[in-house]
XYZ file of N, CA and C in Angstrom:
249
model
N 8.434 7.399 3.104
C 8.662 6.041 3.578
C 8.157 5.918 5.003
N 7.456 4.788 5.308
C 6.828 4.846 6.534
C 6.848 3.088 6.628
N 7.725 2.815 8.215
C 7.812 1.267 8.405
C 6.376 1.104 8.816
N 5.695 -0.453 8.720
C 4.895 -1.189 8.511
C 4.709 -2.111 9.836
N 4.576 -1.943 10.883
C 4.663 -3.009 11.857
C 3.627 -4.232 11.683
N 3.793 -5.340 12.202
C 3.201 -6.874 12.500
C 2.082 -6.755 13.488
N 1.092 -7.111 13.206
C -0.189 -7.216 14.395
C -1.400 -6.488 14.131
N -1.605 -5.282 13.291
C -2.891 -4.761 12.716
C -2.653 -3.864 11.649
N -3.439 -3.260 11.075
C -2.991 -2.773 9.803
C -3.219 -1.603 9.807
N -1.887 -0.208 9.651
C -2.247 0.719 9.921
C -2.646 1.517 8.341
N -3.133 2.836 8.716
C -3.378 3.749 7.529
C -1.899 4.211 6.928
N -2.187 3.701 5.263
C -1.012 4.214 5.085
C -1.686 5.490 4.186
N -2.595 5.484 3.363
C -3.420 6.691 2.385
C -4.703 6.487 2.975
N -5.128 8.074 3.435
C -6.551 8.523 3.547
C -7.265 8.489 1.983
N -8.634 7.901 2.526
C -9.640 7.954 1.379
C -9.897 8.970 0.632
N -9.379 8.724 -0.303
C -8.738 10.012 -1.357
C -10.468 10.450 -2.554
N -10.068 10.717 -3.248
C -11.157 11.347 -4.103
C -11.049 10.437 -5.147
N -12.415 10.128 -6.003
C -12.243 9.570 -7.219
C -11.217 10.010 -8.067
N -10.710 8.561 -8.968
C -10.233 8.758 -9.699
C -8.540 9.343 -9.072
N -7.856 8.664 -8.160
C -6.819 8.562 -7.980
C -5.397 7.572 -8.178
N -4.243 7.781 -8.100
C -3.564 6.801 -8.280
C -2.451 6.374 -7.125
N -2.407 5.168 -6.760
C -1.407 4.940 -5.774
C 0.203 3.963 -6.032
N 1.098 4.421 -5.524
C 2.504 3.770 -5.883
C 2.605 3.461 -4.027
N 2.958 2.042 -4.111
C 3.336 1.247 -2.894
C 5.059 0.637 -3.225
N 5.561 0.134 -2.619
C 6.406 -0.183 -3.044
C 6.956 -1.120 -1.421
N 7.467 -2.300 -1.010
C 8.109 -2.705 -0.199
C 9.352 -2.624 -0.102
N 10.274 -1.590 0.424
C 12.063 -1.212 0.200
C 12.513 -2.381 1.048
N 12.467 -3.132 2.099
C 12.903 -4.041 2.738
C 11.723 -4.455 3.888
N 12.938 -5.430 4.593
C 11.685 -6.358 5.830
C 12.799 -6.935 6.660
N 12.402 -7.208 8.190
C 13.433 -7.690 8.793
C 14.285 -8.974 8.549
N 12.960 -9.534 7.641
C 13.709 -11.479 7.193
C 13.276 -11.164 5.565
N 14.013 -12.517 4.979
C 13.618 -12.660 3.548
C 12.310 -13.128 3.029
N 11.543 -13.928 4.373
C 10.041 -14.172 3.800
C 9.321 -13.374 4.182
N 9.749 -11.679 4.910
C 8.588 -10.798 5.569
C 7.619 -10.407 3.819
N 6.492 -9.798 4.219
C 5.168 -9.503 3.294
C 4.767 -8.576 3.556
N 4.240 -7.381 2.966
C 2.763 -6.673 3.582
C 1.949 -7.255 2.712
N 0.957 -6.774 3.536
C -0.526 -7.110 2.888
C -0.984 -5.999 3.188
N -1.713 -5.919 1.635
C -2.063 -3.830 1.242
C -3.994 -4.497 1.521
N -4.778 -3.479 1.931
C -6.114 -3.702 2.084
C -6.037 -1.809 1.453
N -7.261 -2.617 -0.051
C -7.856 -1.340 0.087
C -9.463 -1.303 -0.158
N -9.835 -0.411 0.825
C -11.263 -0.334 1.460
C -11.507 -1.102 2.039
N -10.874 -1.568 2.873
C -10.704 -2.599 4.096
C -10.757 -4.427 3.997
N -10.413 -4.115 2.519
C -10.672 -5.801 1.890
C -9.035 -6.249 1.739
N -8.907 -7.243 1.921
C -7.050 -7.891 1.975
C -7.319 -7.732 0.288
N -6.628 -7.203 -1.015
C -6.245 -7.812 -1.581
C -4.551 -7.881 -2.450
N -4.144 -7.630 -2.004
C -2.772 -7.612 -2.372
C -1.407 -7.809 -1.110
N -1.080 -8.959 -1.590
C -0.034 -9.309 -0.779
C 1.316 -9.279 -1.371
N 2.828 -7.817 -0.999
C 3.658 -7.697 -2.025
C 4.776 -8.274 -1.163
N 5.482 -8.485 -1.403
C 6.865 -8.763 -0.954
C 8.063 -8.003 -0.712
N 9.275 -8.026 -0.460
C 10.080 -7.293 -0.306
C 11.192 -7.006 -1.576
N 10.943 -6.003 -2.437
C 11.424 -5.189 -3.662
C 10.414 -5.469 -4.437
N 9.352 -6.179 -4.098
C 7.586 -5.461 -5.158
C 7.340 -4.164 -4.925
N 6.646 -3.998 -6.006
C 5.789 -2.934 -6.126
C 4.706 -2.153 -6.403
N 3.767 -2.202 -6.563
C 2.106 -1.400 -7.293
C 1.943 0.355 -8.147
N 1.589 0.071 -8.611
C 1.156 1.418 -9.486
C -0.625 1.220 -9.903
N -1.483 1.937 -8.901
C -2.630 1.369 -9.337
C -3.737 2.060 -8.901
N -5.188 2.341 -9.697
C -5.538 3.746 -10.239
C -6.962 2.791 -8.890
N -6.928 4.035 -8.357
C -8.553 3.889 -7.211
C -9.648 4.938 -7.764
N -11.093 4.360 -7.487
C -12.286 4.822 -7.474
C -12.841 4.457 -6.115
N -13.679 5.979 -5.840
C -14.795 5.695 -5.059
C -14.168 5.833 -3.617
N -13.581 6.659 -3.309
C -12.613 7.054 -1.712
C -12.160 6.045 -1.226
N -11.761 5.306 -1.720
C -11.158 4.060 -0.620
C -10.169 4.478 0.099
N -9.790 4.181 1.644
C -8.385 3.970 2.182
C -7.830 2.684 1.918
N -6.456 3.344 2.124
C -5.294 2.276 1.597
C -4.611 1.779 3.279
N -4.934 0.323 3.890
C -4.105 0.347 5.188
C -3.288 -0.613 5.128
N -1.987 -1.049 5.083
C -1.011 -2.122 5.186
C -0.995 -2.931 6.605
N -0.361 -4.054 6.228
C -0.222 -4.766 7.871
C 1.278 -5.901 7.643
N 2.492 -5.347 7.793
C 3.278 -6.310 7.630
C 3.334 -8.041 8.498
N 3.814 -8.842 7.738
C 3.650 -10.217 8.177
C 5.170 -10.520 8.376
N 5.608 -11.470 9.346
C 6.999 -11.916 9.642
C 7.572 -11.176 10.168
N 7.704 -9.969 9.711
C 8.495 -9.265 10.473
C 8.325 -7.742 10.220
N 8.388 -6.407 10.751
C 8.058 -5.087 10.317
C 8.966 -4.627 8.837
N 8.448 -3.643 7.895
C 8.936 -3.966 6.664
C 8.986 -2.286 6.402
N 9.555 -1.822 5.453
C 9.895 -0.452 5.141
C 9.075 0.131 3.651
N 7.987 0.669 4.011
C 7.109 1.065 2.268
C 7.765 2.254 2.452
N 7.679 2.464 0.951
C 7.827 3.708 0.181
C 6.243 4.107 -0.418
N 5.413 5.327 -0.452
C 4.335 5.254 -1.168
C 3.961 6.588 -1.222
N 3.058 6.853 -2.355
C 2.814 8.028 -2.717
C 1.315 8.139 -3.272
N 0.561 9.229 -3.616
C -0.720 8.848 -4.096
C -0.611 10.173 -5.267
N -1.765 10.520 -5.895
C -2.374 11.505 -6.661
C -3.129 11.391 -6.696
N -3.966 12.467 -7.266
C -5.440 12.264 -8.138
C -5.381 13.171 -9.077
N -6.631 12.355 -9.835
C -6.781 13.687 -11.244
C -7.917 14.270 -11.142
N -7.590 15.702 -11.639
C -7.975 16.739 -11.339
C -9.328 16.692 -12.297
């Protein structure tokens, strides 16, 4: 678990190897409308909320960097790859 601060988006997974999988998860946020917004390979596309979650398979090394909105927020996250 690693909090999420407001203002730029830090690394949450190094650019992993093909054919990996990532679990994000938002455990809380300081208010009820806080957000992250997940960028992976430096493109915004997923914006989760607080008790969302992702399970979702990467190609091609991407990093994974979050940037919480409203207020700093608490992920849970994990990665793999297959071997």
């Amino acid at each position: 678990r690693v909090s999420i601060a407001t203002g730029s988006a830090q690394s949450l997974i190094p650019a992993i190897t093909p054919y990996s999988y990532i679990y994000i998860k938002v455990i809380s946020g300081a208010n009820a409308s806080d957000f992250v917004q997940v960028l992976i390979g430096g493109s915004a596309n997923i914006k989760m909320r607080v008790g969302e979650f992702m399970f979702v398979p990467i190609y091609n090394n991407k990093a994974v960097t979050a940037e919480a909105y409203g207020g700093a927020c608490v992920v849970e996250y994990g990665y793999w790859t297959k071997g």
